[in-house]
Coordinates of C-alpha atoms in Angstrom, one line a residue:
M1 CA -35.6 1.0 54.1
V2 CA -36.5 -0.5 50.7
T3 CA -40.1 0.2 49.7
A4 CA -40.2 -0.6 46.1
T5 CA -42.3 -3.8 44.7
R6 CA -40.7 -4.0 41.4
P7 CA -39.9 -7.7 40.8
L8 CA -36.3 -9.0 40.6
S9 CA -36.5 -9.7 36.9
S10 CA -37.6 -6.4 35.9
L11 CA -34.5 -4.9 37.8
P12 CA -31.5 -4.0 35.4
R13 CA -28.3 -5.9 35.7
A14 CA -25.0 -4.4 35.0
T15 CA -23.4 -7.4 33.5
A16 CA -26.2 -8.7 31.8
R17 CA -25.5 -9.6 28.3
P18 CA -26.9 -7.3 25.5
P19 CA -30.0 -8.4 23.7
R20 CA -29.0 -9.8 20.4
A21 CA -30.7 -7.1 18.5
T22 CA -28.1 -4.7 20.1
A23 CA -25.5 -7.3 20.7
V24 CA -23.1 -5.1 18.0
R25 CA -24.4 -1.7 18.7
H26 CA -21.1 -0.9 20.6
L27 CA -18.8 -2.9 18.5
G28 CA -16.2 -0.5 17.1
P29 CA -13.8 -0.8 14.6
N30 CA -11.0 -1.0 17.2
W31 CA -11.9 -4.9 17.8
Y32 CA -9.9 -5.8 14.3
A33 CA -6.9 -5.2 16.6
C34 CA -7.8 -8.9 18.1
V35 CA -7.5 -10.1 14.5
M36 CA -4.1 -8.0 14.1
G37 CA -2.9 -9.3 17.2
T38 CA -3.6 -13.0 16.6
A39 CA -2.1 -12.8 13.0
V40 CA 0.9 -11.4 13.8
V41 CA 1.8 -14.1 16.5
A42 CA 1.3 -16.7 13.7
G43 CA 3.6 -14.7 11.1
A44 CA 6.0 -13.6 13.4
G45 CA 6.8 -17.1 14.7
A46 CA 7.6 -18.3 10.9
V47 CA 10.7 -15.6 11.2
L48 CA 12.2 -17.3 14.6
P49 CA 15.6 -18.5 14.4
A50 CA 14.6 -21.3 16.8
P51 CA 12.0 -23.7 15.1
V52 CA 8.5 -23.6 16.4
P53 CA 6.4 -26.3 15.5
R54 CA 4.2 -25.2 12.1
P55 CA 1.2 -27.0 13.1
V56 CA 0.8 -24.5 16.1
L57 CA 1.5 -21.4 13.8
T58 CA -1.0 -22.6 11.4
T59 CA -3.7 -23.2 14.1
V60 CA -3.0 -19.7 15.2
W61 CA -3.4 -18.3 11.7
A62 CA -6.4 -20.3 11.1
L63 CA -7.8 -18.7 14.3
S64 CA -7.1 -14.9 12.9
L65 CA -8.9 -16.0 9.8
V66 CA -12.0 -17.2 11.8
L67 CA -12.0 -14.1 13.9
L68 CA -11.6 -11.8 10.6
T69 CA -14.5 -13.7 9.1
V70 CA -16.6 -13.1 12.4
L71 CA -15.9 -9.5 12.9
L72 CA -16.8 -8.3 9.2
A73 CA -19.9 -10.1 9.6
A74 CA -20.7 -8.2 13.1
R75 CA -19.2 -4.9 11.7
A76 CA -21.5 -5.4 8.8
L77 CA -24.5 -6.2 11.0
H78 CA -23.4 -2.9 12.8
W79 CA -23.6 -0.5 9.7
V80 CA -26.8 -2.1 8.5
H81 CA -28.7 -2.2 12.1
H82 CA -27.0 0.8 13.9
R83 CA -25.9 3.2 11.2
D84 CA -26.3 6.2 13.5
R85 CA -23.5 4.7 15.7
A86 CA -21.2 3.8 12.8
R87 CA -21.6 7.5 11.8
A88 CA -20.7 8.9 15.3
H89 CA -17.6 6.8 15.0
L90 CA -16.4 8.3 11.9
L91 CA -16.8 11.7 13.4
D92 CA -15.3 11.1 16.7
P93 CA -11.6 11.7 16.6
A94 CA -11.1 8.9 19.2
V95 CA -12.7 6.3 17.1
A96 CA -12.1 7.3 13.6
P97 CA -8.3 6.5 13.5
F98 CA -9.2 3.0 14.3
Y99 CA -10.6 2.4 10.9
G100 CA -6.9 1.7 9.9
C101 CA -7.3 -1.3 12.1
L102 CA -9.6 -2.9 9.5
S103 CA -7.0 -2.5 6.6
M104 CA -4.2 -4.0 8.7
A105 CA -6.1 -6.8 10.0
L106 CA -7.0 -7.9 6.4
L107 CA -3.3 -7.5 5.3
A108 CA -1.9 -9.4 8.3
V109 CA -4.4 -12.4 7.8
G110 CA -3.5 -12.4 4.0
G111 CA 0.4 -12.5 4.9
G112 CA -0.2 -15.4 6.9
A113 CA -2.1 -17.1 4.2
L114 CA 0.9 -17.1 2.3
T115 CA 3.5 -17.9 4.6
L116 CA 1.4 -20.7 6.7
G117 CA -2.0 -21.3 4.7
P118 CA 0.0 -23.7 2.0
D119 CA -0.1 -26.4 4.7
W120 CA -3.9 -26.6 4.9
I121 CA -5.3 -25.2 1.7
G122 CA -2.7 -25.5 -0.7
L123 CA -0.4 -23.1 -2.2
R124 CA -2.8 -22.1 -5.3
A125 CA -5.5 -21.2 -2.8
A126 CA -3.2 -19.3 -0.2
V127 CA -1.8 -17.0 -3.2
V128 CA -5.6 -16.2 -4.3
L129 CA -6.4 -15.6 -0.7
D130 CA -3.3 -13.5 0.0
A131 CA -4.0 -11.5 -3.2
V132 CA -7.4 -10.8 -2.6
L133 CA -6.8 -9.6 1.3
F134 CA -3.9 -7.7 0.4
T135 CA -5.9 -5.9 -2.3
A136 CA -8.7 -5.1 -0.1
G137 CA -6.5 -4.1 2.7
T138 CA -4.2 -1.9 0.7
A139 CA -7.1 0.1 -0.7
V140 CA -9.0 0.4 2.6
G141 CA -5.6 1.6 4.1
L142 CA -4.9 4.1 1.6
A143 CA -8.6 5.5 1.8
A144 CA -8.2 5.6 5.6
A145 CA -4.7 7.4 5.4
V146 CA -6.5 10.3 3.5
A147 CA -9.9 10.0 4.9
V148 CA -9.1 10.1 8.7
P149 CA -6.9 13.0 8.3
Y150 CA -9.1 15.1 6.5
L151 CA -12.0 14.3 8.8
M152 CA -9.7 15.6 11.6
A153 CA -8.9 18.7 9.9
V154 CA -12.6 19.6 8.6
R155 CA -14.9 17.7 10.9
H156 CA -12.9 16.9 14.1
R157 CA -12.1 19.4 16.9
V158 CA -8.8 18.4 18.7
T159 CA -6.5 20.1 20.9
A160 CA -2.8 19.7 21.5
R161 CA -4.0 18.0 24.5
E162 CA -5.9 15.5 22.7
V163 CA -2.9 14.1 20.5
T164 CA -2.6 10.4 21.0
P165 CA -0.6 7.3 19.5
V166 CA -3.9 6.2 17.9
W167 CA -3.4 9.0 15.3
L168 CA -0.6 6.6 13.9
L169 CA -3.0 4.0 12.9
P170 CA -4.5 5.2 9.8
L171 CA -1.2 6.3 8.6
V172 CA 0.9 2.8 9.5
A173 CA -1.5 0.6 7.5
P174 CA 0.1 1.5 4.2
M175 CA 3.4 0.7 5.8
V176 CA 1.8 -2.9 6.4
S177 CA 1.1 -3.2 2.9
A178 CA 4.6 -2.3 1.9
A179 CA 5.9 -4.9 4.1
L180 CA 3.9 -7.6 3.1
G181 CA 3.3 -6.9 -0.7
P182 CA 6.7 -8.2 -1.7
R183 CA 5.8 -11.8 -0.8
L184 CA 3.3 -11.7 -3.6
V185 CA 6.2 -10.7 -6.4
P186 CA 7.5 -13.9 -7.2
Y187 CA 4.1 -14.9 -8.0
L188 CA 3.6 -12.3 -10.6
P189 CA 4.8 -12.7 -14.5
E190 CA 8.4 -11.5 -14.7
G191 CA 9.1 -7.9 -16.2
Q192 CA 6.7 -5.2 -15.8
P193 CA 4.4 -6.5 -13.4
R194 CA 6.9 -7.4 -10.6
A195 CA 8.5 -4.2 -10.6
T196 CA 5.3 -2.4 -10.5
L197 CA 4.2 -3.9 -7.4
L198 CA 7.6 -3.8 -5.8
L199 CA 7.8 0.1 -6.4
A200 CA 4.2 0.4 -5.6
C201 CA 5.2 -1.5 -2.1
V202 CA 8.3 1.5 -2.1
A203 CA 6.2 4.3 -2.6
M204 CA 3.7 3.1 0.2
F205 CA 6.7 3.0 2.7
G206 CA 7.4 6.3 1.7
L207 CA 3.9 7.6 2.0
S208 CA 3.6 6.1 5.4
L209 CA 7.3 6.9 6.8
L210 CA 6.7 10.7 6.1
A211 CA 3.4 10.7 7.5
T212 CA 4.5 9.2 10.7
L213 CA 7.5 11.4 10.9
I214 CA 5.0 14.2 10.8
T215 CA 3.0 12.7 13.5
L216 CA 5.2 11.1 15.9
P217 CA 6.7 14.5 17.2
L218 CA 3.2 15.7 18.2
V219 CA 2.9 12.4 20.1
F220 CA 6.5 12.6 21.6
G221 CA 5.9 16.4 22.4
R222 CA 2.5 15.9 24.1
L223 CA 3.8 13.0 26.2
L224 CA 6.9 15.4 27.4
T225 CA 4.7 18.3 27.8
G226 CA 1.4 17.1 28.8
G227 CA 2.2 14.4 31.2
P228 CA 1.3 10.8 31.1
P229 CA -1.8 9.8 29.3
P230 CA -5.1 8.3 30.7
L231 CA -4.7 4.9 32.7
A232 CA -6.8 3.4 30.0
L233 CA -4.8 5.0 27.3
T234 CA -1.3 4.1 28.4
P235 CA -1.2 0.8 26.6
A236 CA -1.7 2.8 23.3
L237 CA 1.9 4.2 23.6
F238 CA 3.0 0.8 22.2
L239 CA 1.6 1.9 19.1
V240 CA 4.6 3.8 18.0
L241 CA 6.3 0.5 17.7
G242 CA 4.1 0.0 14.5
P243 CA 5.6 2.3 12.1
L244 CA 8.9 1.4 13.5
G245 CA 9.2 -2.1 13.6
Q246 CA 7.1 -2.3 10.0
S247 CA 9.4 -0.2 8.1
T248 CA 12.3 -2.1 9.3
T249 CA 10.5 -5.4 8.3
A250 CA 9.3 -3.8 4.8
A251 CA 12.8 -2.3 3.9
G252 CA 14.0 -5.9 4.6
A253 CA 11.7 -7.5 2.4
F254 CA 12.8 -5.0 -0.7
A255 CA 16.1 -6.4 -0.3
D256 CA 14.9 -9.8 -0.3
V257 CA 13.0 -9.7 -3.4
A258 CA 14.8 -6.6 -5.5
P259 CA 17.5 -9.1 -7.2
G260 CA 15.9 -10.0 -10.7
V261 CA 13.2 -7.6 -10.5
V262 CA 14.7 -4.1 -10.3
P263 CA 17.9 -3.6 -12.8
A264 CA 21.3 -3.2 -11.1
P265 CA 22.6 -1.4 -9.0
Y266 CA 19.1 -0.4 -7.6
D267 CA 18.9 -4.2 -6.3
Q268 CA 21.7 -3.8 -4.1
G269 CA 20.8 -0.5 -3.1
F270 CA 17.9 -2.2 -1.3
R271 CA 20.4 -4.3 0.4
V272 CA 22.1 -1.3 1.6
L273 CA 18.7 0.4 2.6
A274 CA 17.8 -2.9 4.6
V275 CA 20.8 -2.3 7.3
L276 CA 21.7 1.6 7.3
Y277 CA 17.9 2.1 7.5
G278 CA 16.8 -0.5 10.0
V279 CA 19.5 -0.5 12.7
P280 CA 19.1 3.0 13.7
V281 CA 15.2 2.8 13.7
M282 CA 15.1 -0.6 15.6
G283 CA 17.5 1.2 18.2
F284 CA 14.7 3.8 18.4
A285 CA 12.1 1.3 18.8
L286 CA 14.1 -0.4 21.6
L287 CA 13.8 2.9 23.2
W288 CA 10.4 3.7 22.8
L289 CA 9.8 0.3 24.2
C290 CA 11.5 0.9 27.3
L291 CA 9.7 4.3 27.6
A292 CA 6.3 2.9 26.9
A293 CA 6.7 -0.1 29.3
A294 CA 7.7 2.4 32.0
H295 CA 4.7 4.3 31.4
V296 CA 2.6 1.0 31.7
V297 CA 4.2 -0.1 34.9
R298 CA 3.2 3.2 36.4
A299 CA -0.1 3.2 34.8
W300 CA -0.9 -0.6 36.5
R301 CA 0.3 0.6 40.1
R302 CA -2.2 3.5 39.7
G303 CA -5.1 1.3 38.8
M304 CA -4.9 0.7 35.3
R305 CA -7.0 -2.7 34.7
F306 CA -7.9 -4.6 31.2
S307 CA -9.7 -2.9 28.3
M308 CA -9.2 -3.3 24.5
T309 CA -6.3 -1.0 24.3
W310 CA -4.0 -4.1 25.7
W311 CA -4.1 -5.2 22.3
S312 CA -1.8 -2.5 21.6
F313 CA 0.7 -5.2 23.4
T314 CA 0.6 -7.4 20.2
F315 CA 0.9 -6.1 16.8
P316 CA 3.4 -3.2 17.4
V317 CA 5.7 -5.8 19.1
G318 CA 4.9 -8.3 16.4
T319 CA 6.2 -5.8 13.7
C320 CA 9.4 -5.4 15.9
V321 CA 9.9 -9.2 15.9
T322 CA 9.7 -9.2 12.2
G323 CA 12.1 -6.3 11.9
A324 CA 14.4 -7.7 14.0
G325 CA 14.3 -11.2 12.3
A326 CA 15.1 -9.1 8.9
L327 CA 18.2 -7.5 10.4
A328 CA 19.1 -11.0 11.6
S329 CA 19.1 -12.2 8.1
H330 CA 20.7 -9.2 6.4
T331 CA 23.6 -8.8 9.0
G332 CA 24.1 -12.0 10.2
L333 CA 24.4 -11.0 13.9
L334 CA 23.8 -13.3 16.5
A335 CA 22.5 -10.4 18.7
Y336 CA 19.4 -9.5 16.3
D337 CA 18.6 -13.7 16.8
V338 CA 18.6 -13.0 20.4
L339 CA 16.7 -10.0 20.3
T340 CA 14.0 -11.8 18.0
L341 CA 13.6 -14.4 20.4
A342 CA 13.1 -12.1 23.4
L343 CA 10.6 -9.9 21.4
Y344 CA 8.6 -13.1 20.5
A345 CA 8.6 -14.0 24.2
L346 CA 7.0 -10.8 25.0
L347 CA 4.5 -10.9 22.0
A348 CA 3.2 -14.1 23.3
G349 CA 2.8 -13.3 26.6
A350 CA 1.0 -10.3 25.8
W351 CA -1.4 -12.1 23.4
I352 CA -2.2 -15.0 25.9
T353 CA -3.1 -12.0 28.3
A354 CA -5.1 -9.9 26.1
A355 CA -6.9 -12.9 24.4
W356 CA -8.0 -14.6 27.9
C357 CA -9.2 -11.1 29.3
T358 CA -11.1 -10.6 26.1
A359 CA -12.7 -13.9 26.1
R360 CA -13.7 -13.1 29.7
G361 CA -15.4 -9.9 29.0
L362 CA -17.2 -11.4 25.9
V363 CA -18.7 -14.0 28.2
S364 CA -19.7 -12.0 31.0
G365 CA -20.9 -9.3 28.5
A366 CA -19.3 -6.3 29.6
L367 CA -16.9 -5.7 26.5
L368 CA -20.2 -5.6 24.5
A369 CA -22.2 -3.5 27.2
G370 CA -22.6 0.3 26.1
P371 CA -21.2 3.0 28.6
A372 CA -22.9 3.2 31.8
P373 CA -25.4 5.9 31.9
A374 CA -24.5 8.8 34.0
T375 CA -26.4 9.2 37.2
E376 CA -28.2 12.5 37.4
A377 CA -27.1 14.6 40.1
P378 CA -29.6 15.5 42.7
R379 CA -31.4 19.0 42.1
P380 CA -30.7 21.3 44.8
T381 CA -33.8 22.0 46.9
T382 CA -34.9 25.4 49.0
G383 CA -37.2 25.4 51.4
R384 CA -39.1 28.6 52.8
T385 CA -38.3 29.6 56.3
R386 CA -41.1 30.7 58.8
S387 CA -41.0 33.7 60.7
D388 CA -40.3 31.4 63.6
G389 CA -37.1 30.1 62.0
V390 CA -38.8 26.4 60.9
R391 CA -38.1 25.2 57.6

């Protein structure tokens, strides 16, 4: 029997939108994955062997630029009005690695500016925009690559069972700089400036690659010895594709711009590296893609539903698209053209699904709502027993 007389308007609503004052309180750095996933759809589409209408790709890139602007403003409000939550994110080992997403979002949108932006804003403005975003994204990425592992060592307390592919996010950010930086090389003065930028990108390639080689065995070992990850975290297995596809892309980019920038025979050495490195790494990426997909199917059958981790299906797959495209360019093999198209079809489907589900979650308010408060367990009661046995 209901005896409460509270008006309906005062009852809590599970799906009500959060008030404006607290709308961004639970907006974490993982939201930059939306920008990364959208930008890579545009950037990867530009390397496809089959022609894709440029107005479509440019529109998608413009959408990523708008998303980046909105999220930067929202995250600034988060730091101003909810500094306690922002600090808590930095001290949370499950959230802190997502600060690498800010770097990759800036870099991905900047790379698209140079590839597709000239159609709308002109070449000069596109170069300036890319230079600004590349500089900011690289600085943030290098800072995250140092700060996040440092915090995990001195402040976070993690065990072997808590290892997740999310740990790779701050480490792969410099690899994104390495892959996209060579595009700016032709716009610098000849001589020292061009060679400096190219070799700086090579240095970031090595930084990210070696850090990944240290961390990836922990992720693989945790998966084999600790069992599958939690259902909601299963899509994060796709994050391993990021450093694999992006490093293959970077090796191809070095080979494209090295002639005339670095002296012989180093320029030809980059061409050799693009193939001898890219082919085996792409092979391992395909192995991991199949393994991660099998885990996702298993998780779906056991009740996995949409969460923001679904954006893991986008950017890492997009890096494999550009990596396969680079191998197609440097080997001339039709097989890599086919692989590029197949991976892009997977990317497009994943992006449409993630974007649609995210939009629905925003409209309903569920994605910006805080975690549901834990219900208090009823306290055990003890009653006195009378001498006649009646309680």
